[in-house]
Coordinates of C-alpha atoms and ligand atoms in Angstrom, one line a residue:
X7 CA 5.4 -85.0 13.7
X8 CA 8.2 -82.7 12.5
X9 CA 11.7 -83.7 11.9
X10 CA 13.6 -82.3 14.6
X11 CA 16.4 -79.8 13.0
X12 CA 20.1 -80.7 12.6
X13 CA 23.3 -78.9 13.4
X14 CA 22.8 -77.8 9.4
X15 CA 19.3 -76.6 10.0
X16 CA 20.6 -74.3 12.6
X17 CA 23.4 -72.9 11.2
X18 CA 21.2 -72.1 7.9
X19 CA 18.8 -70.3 10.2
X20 CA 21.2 -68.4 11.9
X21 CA 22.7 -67.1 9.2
X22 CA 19.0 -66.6 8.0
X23 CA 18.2 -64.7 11.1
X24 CA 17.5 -60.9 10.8
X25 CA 16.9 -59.1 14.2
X26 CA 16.7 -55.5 15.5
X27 CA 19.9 -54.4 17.0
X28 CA 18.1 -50.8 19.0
X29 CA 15.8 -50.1 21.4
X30 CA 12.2 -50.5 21.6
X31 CA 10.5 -47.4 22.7
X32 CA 7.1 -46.1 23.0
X33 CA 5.9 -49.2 20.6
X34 CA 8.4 -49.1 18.2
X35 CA 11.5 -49.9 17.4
X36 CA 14.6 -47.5 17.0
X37 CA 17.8 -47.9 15.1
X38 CA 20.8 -47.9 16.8
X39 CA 22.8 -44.6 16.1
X40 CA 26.0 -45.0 13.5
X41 CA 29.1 -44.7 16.0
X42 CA 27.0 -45.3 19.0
X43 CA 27.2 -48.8 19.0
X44 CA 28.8 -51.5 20.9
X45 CA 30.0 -54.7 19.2
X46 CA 28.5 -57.7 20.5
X47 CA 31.1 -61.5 20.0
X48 CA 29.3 -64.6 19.3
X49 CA 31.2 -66.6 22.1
X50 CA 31.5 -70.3 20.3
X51 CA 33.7 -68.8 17.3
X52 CA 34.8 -65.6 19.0
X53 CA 33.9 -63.6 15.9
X54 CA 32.2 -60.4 16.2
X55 CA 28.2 -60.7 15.3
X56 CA 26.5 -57.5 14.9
X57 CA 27.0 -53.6 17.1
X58 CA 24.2 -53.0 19.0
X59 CA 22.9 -49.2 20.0
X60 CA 24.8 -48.3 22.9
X61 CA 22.0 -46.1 24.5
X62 CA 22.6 -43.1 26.6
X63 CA 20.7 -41.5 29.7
X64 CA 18.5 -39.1 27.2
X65 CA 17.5 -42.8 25.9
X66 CA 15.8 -44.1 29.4
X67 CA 14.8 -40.8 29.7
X68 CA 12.6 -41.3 26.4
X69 CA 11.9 -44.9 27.4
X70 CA 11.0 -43.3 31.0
X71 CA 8.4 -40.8 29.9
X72 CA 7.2 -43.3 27.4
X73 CA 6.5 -45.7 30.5
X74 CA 4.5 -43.0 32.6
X75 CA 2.3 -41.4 30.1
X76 CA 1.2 -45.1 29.3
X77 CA 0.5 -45.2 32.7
X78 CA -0.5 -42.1 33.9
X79 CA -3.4 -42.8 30.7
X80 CA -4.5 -45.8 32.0
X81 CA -4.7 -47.6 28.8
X82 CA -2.7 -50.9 30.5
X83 CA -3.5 -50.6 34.7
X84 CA -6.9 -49.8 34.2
X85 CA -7.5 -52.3 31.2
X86 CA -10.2 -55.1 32.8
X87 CA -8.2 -57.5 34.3
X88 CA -9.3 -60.4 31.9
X89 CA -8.6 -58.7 28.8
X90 CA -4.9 -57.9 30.3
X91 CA -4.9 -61.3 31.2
X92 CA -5.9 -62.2 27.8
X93 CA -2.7 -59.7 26.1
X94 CA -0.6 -61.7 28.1
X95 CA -1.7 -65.1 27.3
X96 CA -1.7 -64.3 24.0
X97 CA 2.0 -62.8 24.3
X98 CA 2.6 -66.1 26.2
X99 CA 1.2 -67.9 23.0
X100 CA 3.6 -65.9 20.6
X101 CA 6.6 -66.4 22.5
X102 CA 6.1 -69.8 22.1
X103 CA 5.8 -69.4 18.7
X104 CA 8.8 -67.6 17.9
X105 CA 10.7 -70.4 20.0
X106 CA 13.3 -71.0 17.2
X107 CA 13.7 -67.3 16.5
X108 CA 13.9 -66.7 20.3
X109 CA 16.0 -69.6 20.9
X110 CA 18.9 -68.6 18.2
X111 CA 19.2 -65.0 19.8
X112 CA 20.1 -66.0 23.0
X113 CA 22.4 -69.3 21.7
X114 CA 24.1 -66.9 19.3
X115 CA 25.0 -64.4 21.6
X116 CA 25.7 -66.3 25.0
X117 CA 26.7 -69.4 24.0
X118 CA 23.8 -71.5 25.5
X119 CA 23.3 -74.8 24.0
X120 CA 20.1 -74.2 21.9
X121 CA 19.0 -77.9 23.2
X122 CA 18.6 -75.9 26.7
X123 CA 16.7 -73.3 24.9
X124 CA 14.4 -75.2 23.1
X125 CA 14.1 -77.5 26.5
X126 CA 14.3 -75.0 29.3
X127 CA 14.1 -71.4 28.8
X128 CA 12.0 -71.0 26.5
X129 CA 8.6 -73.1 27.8
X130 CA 9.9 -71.8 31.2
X131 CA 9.6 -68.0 29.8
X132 CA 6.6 -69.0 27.9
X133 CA 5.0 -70.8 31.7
X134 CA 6.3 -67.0 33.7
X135 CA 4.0 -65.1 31.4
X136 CA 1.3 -67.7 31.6
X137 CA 1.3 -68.0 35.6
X138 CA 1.3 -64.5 36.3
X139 CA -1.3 -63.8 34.0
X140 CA -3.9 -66.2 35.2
X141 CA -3.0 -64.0 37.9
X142 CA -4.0 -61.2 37.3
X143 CA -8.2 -61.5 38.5
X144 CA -6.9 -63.0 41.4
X145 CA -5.2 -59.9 43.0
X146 CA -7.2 -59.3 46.0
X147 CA -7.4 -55.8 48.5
X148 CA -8.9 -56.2 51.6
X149 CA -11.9 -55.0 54.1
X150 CA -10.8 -54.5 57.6
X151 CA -13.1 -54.8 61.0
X152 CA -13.6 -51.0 62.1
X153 CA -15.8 -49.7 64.7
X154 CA -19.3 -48.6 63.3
X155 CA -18.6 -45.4 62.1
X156 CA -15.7 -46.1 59.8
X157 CA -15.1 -48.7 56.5
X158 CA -11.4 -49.7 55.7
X159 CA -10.4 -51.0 52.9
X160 CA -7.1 -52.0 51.5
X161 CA -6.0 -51.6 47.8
X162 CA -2.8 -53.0 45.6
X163 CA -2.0 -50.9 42.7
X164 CA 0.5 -51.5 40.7
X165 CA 3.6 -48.8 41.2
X166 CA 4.1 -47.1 38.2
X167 CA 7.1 -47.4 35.9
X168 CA 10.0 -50.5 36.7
X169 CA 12.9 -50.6 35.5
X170 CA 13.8 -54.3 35.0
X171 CA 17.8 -55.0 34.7
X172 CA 18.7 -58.3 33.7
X173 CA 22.0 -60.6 33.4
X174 CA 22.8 -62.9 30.1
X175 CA 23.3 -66.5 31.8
X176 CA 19.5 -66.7 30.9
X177 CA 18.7 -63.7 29.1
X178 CA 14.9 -64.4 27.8
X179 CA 14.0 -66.4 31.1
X180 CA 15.7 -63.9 33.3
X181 CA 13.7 -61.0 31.9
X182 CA 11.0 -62.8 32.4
X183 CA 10.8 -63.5 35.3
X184 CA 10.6 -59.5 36.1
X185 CA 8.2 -58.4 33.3
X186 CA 5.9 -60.7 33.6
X187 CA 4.7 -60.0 37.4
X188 CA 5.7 -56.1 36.9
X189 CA 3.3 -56.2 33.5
X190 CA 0.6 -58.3 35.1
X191 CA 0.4 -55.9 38.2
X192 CA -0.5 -53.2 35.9
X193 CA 3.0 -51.6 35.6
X194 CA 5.1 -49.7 32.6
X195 CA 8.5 -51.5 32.2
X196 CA 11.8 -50.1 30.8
X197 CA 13.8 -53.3 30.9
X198 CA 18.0 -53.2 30.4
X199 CA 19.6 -56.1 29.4
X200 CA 23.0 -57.7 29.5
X201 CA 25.1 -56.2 27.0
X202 CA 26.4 -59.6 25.6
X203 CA 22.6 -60.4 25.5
X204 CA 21.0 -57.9 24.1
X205 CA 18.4 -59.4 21.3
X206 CA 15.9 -61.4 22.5
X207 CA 14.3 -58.7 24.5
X208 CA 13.7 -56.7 21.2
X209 CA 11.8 -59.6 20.3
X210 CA 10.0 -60.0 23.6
X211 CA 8.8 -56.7 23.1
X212 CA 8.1 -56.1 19.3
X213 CA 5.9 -59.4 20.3
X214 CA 3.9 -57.8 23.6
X215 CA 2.8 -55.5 21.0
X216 CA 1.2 -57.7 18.2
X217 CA -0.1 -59.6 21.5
X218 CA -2.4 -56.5 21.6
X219 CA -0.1 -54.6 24.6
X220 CA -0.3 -50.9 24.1
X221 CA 2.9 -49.0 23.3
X222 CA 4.7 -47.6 26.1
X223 CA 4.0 -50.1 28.4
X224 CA 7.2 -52.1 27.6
X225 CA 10.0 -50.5 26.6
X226 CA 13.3 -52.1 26.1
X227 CA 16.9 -49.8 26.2
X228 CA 20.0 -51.0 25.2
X229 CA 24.0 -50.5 26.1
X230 CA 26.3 -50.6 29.1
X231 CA 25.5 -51.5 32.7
X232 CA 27.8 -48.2 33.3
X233 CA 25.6 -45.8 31.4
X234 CA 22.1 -46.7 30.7
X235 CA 21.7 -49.4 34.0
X236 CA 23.1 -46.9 36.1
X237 CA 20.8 -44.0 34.2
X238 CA 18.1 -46.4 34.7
X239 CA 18.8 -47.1 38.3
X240 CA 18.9 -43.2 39.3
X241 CA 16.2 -41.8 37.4
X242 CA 14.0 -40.1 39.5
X243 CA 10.9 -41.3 37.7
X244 CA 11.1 -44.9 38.4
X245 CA 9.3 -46.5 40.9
X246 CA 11.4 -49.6 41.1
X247 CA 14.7 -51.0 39.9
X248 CA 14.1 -55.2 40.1
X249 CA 17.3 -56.4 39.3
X250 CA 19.2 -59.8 38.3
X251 CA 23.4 -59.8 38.7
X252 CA 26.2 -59.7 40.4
X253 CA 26.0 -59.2 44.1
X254 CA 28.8 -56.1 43.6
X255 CA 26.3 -54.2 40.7
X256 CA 23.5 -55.2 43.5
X257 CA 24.5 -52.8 46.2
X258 CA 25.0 -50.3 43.6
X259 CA 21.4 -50.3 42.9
X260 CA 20.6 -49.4 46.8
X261 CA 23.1 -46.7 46.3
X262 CA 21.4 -45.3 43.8
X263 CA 18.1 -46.0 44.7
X264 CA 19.6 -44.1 48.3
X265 CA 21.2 -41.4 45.7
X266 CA 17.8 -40.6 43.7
X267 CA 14.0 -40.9 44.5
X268 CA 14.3 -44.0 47.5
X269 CA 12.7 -46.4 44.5
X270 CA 12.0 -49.4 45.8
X271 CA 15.1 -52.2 44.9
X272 CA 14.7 -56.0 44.3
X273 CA 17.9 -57.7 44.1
X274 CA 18.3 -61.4 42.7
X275 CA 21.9 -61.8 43.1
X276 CA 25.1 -64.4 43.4
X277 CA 25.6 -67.3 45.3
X278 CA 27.4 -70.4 46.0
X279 CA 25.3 -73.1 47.0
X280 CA 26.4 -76.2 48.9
X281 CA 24.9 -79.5 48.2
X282 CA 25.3 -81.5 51.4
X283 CA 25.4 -85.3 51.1
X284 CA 24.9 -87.3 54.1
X285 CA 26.1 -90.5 55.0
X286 CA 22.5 -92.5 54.9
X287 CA 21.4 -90.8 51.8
X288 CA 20.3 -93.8 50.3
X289 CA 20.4 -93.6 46.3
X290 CA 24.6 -92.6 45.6
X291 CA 24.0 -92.6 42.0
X292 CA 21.0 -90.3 42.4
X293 CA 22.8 -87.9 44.3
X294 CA 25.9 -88.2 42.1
X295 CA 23.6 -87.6 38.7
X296 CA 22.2 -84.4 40.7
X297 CA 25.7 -83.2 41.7
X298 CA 27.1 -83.3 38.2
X299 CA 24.4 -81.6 36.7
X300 CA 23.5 -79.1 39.3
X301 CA 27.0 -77.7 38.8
X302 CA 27.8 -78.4 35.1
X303 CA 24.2 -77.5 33.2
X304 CA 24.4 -74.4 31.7
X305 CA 28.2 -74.4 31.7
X306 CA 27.8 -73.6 35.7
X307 CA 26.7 -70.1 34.9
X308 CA 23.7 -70.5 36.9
X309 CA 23.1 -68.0 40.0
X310 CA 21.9 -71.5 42.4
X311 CA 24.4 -73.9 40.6
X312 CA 25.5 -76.4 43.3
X313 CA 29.1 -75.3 43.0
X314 CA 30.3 -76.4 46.3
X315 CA 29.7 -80.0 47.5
X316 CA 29.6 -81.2 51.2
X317 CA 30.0 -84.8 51.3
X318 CA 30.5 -87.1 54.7
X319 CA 33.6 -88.6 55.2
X320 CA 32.1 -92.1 55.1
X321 CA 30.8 -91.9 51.7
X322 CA 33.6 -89.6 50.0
X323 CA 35.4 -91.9 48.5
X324 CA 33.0 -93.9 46.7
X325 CA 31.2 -90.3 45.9
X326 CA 33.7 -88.3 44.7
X327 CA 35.3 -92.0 43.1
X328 CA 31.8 -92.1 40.7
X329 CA 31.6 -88.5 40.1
X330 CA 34.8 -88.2 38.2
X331 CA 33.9 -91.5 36.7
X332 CA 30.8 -90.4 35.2
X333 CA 31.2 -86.4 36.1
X334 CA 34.3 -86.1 33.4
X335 CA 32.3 -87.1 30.4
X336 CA 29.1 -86.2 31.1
X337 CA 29.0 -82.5 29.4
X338 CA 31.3 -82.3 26.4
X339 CA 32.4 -78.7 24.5
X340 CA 30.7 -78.5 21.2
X341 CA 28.4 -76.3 19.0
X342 CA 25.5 -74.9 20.5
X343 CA 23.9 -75.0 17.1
X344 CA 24.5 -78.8 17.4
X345 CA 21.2 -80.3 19.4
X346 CA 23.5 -82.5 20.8
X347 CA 25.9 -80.3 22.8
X348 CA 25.1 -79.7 26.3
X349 CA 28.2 -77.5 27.0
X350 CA 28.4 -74.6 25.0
X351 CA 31.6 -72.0 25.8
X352 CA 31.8 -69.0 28.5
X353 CA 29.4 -65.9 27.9
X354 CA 32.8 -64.2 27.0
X355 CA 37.1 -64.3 26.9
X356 CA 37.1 -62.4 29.8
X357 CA 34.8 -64.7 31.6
X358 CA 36.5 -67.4 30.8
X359 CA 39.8 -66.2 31.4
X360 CA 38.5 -65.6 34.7
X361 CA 37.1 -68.7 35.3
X362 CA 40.8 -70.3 34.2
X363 CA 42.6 -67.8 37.0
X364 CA 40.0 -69.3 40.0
X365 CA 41.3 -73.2 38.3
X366 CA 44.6 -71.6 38.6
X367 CA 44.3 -70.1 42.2
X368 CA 42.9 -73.6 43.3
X369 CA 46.0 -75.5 42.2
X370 CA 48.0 -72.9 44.1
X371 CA 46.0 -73.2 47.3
X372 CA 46.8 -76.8 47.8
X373 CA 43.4 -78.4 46.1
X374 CA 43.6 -81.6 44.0
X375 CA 42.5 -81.6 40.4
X376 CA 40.5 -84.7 39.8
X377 CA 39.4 -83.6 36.2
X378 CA 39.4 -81.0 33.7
X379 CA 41.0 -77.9 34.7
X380 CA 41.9 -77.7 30.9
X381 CA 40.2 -75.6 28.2
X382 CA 39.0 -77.9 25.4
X383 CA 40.8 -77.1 21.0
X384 CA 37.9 -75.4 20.0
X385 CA 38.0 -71.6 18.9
X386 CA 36.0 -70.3 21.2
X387 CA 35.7 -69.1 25.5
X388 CA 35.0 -73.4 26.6
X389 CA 36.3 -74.5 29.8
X390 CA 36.0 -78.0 30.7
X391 CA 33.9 -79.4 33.4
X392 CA 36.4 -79.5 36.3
X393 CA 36.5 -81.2 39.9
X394 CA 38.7 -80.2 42.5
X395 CA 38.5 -82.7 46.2
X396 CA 40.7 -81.7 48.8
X397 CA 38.9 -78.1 49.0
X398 CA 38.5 -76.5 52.6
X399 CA 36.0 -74.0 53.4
X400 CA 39.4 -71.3 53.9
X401 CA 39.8 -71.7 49.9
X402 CA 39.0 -69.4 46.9
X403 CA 37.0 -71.7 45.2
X404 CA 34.7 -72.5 48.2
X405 CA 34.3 -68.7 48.8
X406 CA 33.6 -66.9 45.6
X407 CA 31.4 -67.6 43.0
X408 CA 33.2 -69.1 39.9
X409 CA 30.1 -68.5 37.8
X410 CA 31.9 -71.8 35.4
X411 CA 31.9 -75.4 35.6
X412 CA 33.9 -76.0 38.7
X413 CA 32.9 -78.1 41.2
X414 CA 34.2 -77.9 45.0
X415 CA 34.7 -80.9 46.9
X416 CA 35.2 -80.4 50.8
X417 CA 34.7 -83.4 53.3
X418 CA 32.8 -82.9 56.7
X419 CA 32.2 -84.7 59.3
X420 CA 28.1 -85.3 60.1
X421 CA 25.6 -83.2 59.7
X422 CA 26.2 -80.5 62.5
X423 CA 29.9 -80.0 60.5
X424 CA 28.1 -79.8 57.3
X425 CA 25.7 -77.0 58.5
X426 CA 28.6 -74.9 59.9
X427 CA 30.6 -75.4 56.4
X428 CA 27.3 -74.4 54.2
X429 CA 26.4 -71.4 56.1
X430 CA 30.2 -70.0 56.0
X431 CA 29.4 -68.1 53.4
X432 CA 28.6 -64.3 52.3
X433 CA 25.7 -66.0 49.7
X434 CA 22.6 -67.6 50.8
X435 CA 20.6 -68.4 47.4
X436 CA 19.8 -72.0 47.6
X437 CA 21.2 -75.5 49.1
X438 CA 20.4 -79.0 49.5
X439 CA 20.1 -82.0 51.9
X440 CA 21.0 -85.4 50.5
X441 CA 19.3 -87.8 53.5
X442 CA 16.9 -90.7 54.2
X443 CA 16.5 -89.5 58.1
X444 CA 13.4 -87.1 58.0
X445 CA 14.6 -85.6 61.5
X446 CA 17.8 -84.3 59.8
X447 CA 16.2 -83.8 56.8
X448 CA 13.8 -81.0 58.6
X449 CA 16.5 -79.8 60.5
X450 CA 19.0 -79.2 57.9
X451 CA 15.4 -77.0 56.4
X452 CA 15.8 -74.7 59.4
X453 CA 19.1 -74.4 60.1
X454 CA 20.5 -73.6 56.2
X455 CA 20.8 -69.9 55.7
X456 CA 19.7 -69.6 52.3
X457 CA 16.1 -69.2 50.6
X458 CA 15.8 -72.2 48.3
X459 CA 16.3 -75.6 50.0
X460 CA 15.8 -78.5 48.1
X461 CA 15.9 -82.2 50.5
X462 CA 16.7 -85.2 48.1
X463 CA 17.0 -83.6 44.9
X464 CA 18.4 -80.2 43.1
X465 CA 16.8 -77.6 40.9
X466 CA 13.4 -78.4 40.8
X467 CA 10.5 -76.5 41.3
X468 CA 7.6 -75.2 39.9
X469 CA 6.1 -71.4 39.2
X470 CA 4.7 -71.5 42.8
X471 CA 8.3 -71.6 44.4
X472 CA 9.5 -68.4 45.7
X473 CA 13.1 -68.0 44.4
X474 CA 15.5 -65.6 46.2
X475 CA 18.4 -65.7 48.4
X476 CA 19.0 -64.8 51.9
X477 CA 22.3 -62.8 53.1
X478 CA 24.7 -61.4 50.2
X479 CA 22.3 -63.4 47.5
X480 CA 19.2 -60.7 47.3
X481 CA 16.2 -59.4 49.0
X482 CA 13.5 -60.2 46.7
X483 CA 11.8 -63.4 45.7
X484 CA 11.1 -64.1 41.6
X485 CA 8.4 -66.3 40.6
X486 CA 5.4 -66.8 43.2
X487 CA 2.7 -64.7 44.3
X488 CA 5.3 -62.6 46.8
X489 CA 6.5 -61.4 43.1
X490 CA 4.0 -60.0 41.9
X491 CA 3.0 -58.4 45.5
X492 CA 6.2 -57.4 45.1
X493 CA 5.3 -54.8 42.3
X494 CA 2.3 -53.8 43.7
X495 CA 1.8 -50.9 47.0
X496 CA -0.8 -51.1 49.8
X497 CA -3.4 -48.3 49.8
X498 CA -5.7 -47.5 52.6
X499 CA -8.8 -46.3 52.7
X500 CA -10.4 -45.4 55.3
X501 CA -14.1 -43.5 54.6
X502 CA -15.8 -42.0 58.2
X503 CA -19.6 -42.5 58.2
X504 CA -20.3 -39.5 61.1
Ligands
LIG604 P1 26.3 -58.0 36.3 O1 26.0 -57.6 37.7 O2 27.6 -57.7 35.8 O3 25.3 -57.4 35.3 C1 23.9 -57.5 35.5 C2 23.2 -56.4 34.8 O4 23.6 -55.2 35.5 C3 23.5 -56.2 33.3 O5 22.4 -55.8 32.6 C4 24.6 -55.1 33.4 O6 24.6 -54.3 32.2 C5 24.0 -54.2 34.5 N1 25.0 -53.4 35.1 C6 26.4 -53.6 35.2 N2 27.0 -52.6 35.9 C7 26.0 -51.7 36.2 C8 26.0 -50.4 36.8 N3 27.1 -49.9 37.3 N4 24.8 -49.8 37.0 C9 23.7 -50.4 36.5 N5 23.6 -51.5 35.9 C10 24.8 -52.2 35.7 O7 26.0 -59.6 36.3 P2 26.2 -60.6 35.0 O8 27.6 -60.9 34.9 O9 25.4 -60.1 33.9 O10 25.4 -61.9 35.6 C11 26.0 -62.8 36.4 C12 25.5 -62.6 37.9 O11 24.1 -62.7 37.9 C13 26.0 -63.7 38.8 O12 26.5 -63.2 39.9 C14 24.8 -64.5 39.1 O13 24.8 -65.2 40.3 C15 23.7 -63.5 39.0 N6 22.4 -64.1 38.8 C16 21.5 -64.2 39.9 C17 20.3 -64.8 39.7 C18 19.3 -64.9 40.9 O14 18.2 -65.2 40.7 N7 19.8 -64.7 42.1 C19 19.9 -65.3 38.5 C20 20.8 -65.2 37.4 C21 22.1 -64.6 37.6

């Protein structure tokens, strides 16, 4: 057994750590440009920790025509569908092993605690590639019944070249979750990530490569959602844009998808999930454990985090009473190189400052501080865990996602109440039911307008769950089968025998 590493280990690896700072196109990697670079802030101390290549539209062009003459050869859709599986088992296999590598990348530049790295995204990342490859032989077309003189048959192939954007709250699992399905359905990819997150994709694919992936077929550009996203998003050789973000850079997409060659969009976008907690739910410590961590893991930058929480007036008290007991020092600002934090800082200073201004409009609006609210002596972008009770559904904080680790308590009365409070929203990504009563339990399924309902617990979930959001929160589903159908098109063939 190996000695797991301490807060030393870390730091001597990071500063160890050497890493690609351009693009990877057409199998290789490219230096960023002197003077075209943008400067990307290691969030825990604030200090600056490398430029990366701020890429331009002649960039994704390259990365573009890369994408379809890898496609248009065949080398990667027409591959045998077990020895593409096999590439991406074996890419699987070697993100694993560059876990440490991987891991330090994304805690360096985002500020994740590498514990969650090493615990979450990482064998998550390292499951996406592996589900969607066993995949891959399983991707059925159809035959149809026909009268006598006619066979019908029905074909998926994949779509050509996807562009895959990504955000930086979980920058290797987030990109994942695209380019695996895109890859396994026999697609190029030109993936764009999150300026503050821009490393680990280099990695990802550098690695798809000595996995035995031929060049072309994954591409990675880097630079600014303003230039190469939006160069990305209107190209008119793209067949799809599948994009993670905000719900505001989401209907830009369909704008430019409308504005360039109608490529298909899938959007994964914001949210603000209620957690409803009824009076008979049975375990209150349960249900308080899941509260606190659905909306404080990850600092609360989590698309699904449970940031608003509907509890019934018979049990608030005693709720809200042992979540600010045990809620207040249950994530504490540290490191992230110390295995021991679980609250690392804001992705940025202007995140966090504007995290601190919703804390700030919540005082104003009448809501009552029960913790935190406070940003912790530490150099860099932390914000405490916070709790605010006396929230209404008219407030700020109920309405808009905070993206931080601020939780919203509002009373209701009963489950009808409850339903009417979760649904008044513009987001629909996920929710839960805290109950014992398996009536209300299946009736709070049908009636909550979002697209990930969880009944007794919060977050879980395997590869096989369809994750998406209803209304303002997205139009595609990540994960699951629907994914990968999802970069696939229906072909018809219908043969006359006169
Ligand atoms: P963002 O929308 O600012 O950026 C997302 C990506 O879009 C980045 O790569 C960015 O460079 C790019 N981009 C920005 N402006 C662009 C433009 N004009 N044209 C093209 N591309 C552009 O989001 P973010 O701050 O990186 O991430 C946080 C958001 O992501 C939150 O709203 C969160 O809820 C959402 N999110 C959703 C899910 C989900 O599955 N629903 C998962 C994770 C994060």
């Amino acid at each position: 057994m190996t000695t797991p590493l301490s807060t030393r280990d870390w730091h001597e690896r990071a500063g160890a750590l050497r890493y690609a700072t351009g693009h990877f196109i057409d199998g290789g990697h490219e230096e960023a440009r002197p003077g075209q670079c943008f400067v990307v802030t290691n969030p825990a101390t604030g200090e600056p920790l490398c430029e990366v290549a701020a890429g331009t539209a002649l960039d994704i062009d390259r990365a573009v025509a890369s994408g379809r003459r890898a496609f248009k050869s065949g080398v990667w859709r027409r591959m045998a569908p077990r020895d593409r599986m096999a590439v991406l088992t074996r890419f699987a296999g070697l993100l694993s092993a560059n876990a440490e590598r991987l891991a330090l990348l994304d805690t360096l530049t985002m500020g994740k605690p590498i514990s969650d790295m090493l615990n979450i995204d990482i064998p998550s990342a390292v499951q996406t590639f592996t589900y969607f490859a066993e995949l891959i032989d399983k991707i059925d077309g159809a035959v149809t019944s026909t009268a006598a003189d006619a066979f019908h048959y029905i074909l998926r192939e994949p779509l050509g070249v996807v562009g895959c954007i990504v955000p930086w709250n979980y920058p290797l699992l987030m990109a994942s979750w695209k380019v695996a399905p895109a890859l396994a359905a026999g697609n190029s990819v030109v993936l764009k990530p999150a300026e503050q997150s821009p490393l680990s994709a280099l990695v990802m694919a550098e690695l798809f490569i000595e996995a035995g992936g031929p060049p072309g077929v994954f591409n990675v550009v880097n630079g600014l959602g303003e230039a190469v996203g939006s160069a990305l998003a209107l190209h008119m050789d793209v067949n799809k844009i599948a994009f993670t973000g905000s719900t505001e850079v989401g209907k830009l997409m369909l704008t430019y998808a409308g504005q360039s060659n109608m490529k298909r969009v899938s959007l994964e976008c914001g949210g603000k999930s209620p957690q409803i907690f009824l009076s008979d739910l049975g375990d209150l410590d349960r249900a308080v454990t899941y509260a606190i961590n659905g909306i404080y893991g990850n600092m609360g930058e989590v698309c699904n985090a449970g940031s608003r929480l509907l509890i019934d007036r018979a049990i608030a008290d005693d709720f809200i009473a042992r979540f600010v007991e045990r809620g207040r020092d249950a994530y504490r600002a540290g490191d992230p190189l110390d295995p021991a934090t679980n609250l690392g800082p804001l992705v940025t200073r202007s995140h966090c400052a504007r995290v601190v201004s919703y804390i700030e409009t919540a005082q104003r609006e009448g809501a009552k501080l029960e913790f935190g609210g406070s940003r912790p002596a530490l150099p860099g972008s932390y914000v405490n865990p916070t709790l605010f009770s006396g929230v209404n559904s008219g407030m700020t904080i109920a309405r808009e996602e905070i993206f931080g680790p601020v939780a919203a308590a509002i009373v209701v009365d009963g489950l009808e109440h409850a339903l009417a409070v979760a649904n008044d929203s513009i987001y629909g990504l996920a929710a839960s039911v805290w109950t014992r009563d398996l009536n209300t339990a299946h009736k709070a399924v049908r009636e909550l307008e979002a697209g990930v309902i969880w009944v007794n617990c919060f977050d879980h979930g395997d590869m096989t769950q369809p994750f998406g959001g209803y209304k303002q929160s997205g139009q595609g589903r990540d994960k699951c089968l629907e994914s990968l159908l999802g970069y696939m098109q229906t072909k018809s063939a219908w043969i006359h025998l006169g």
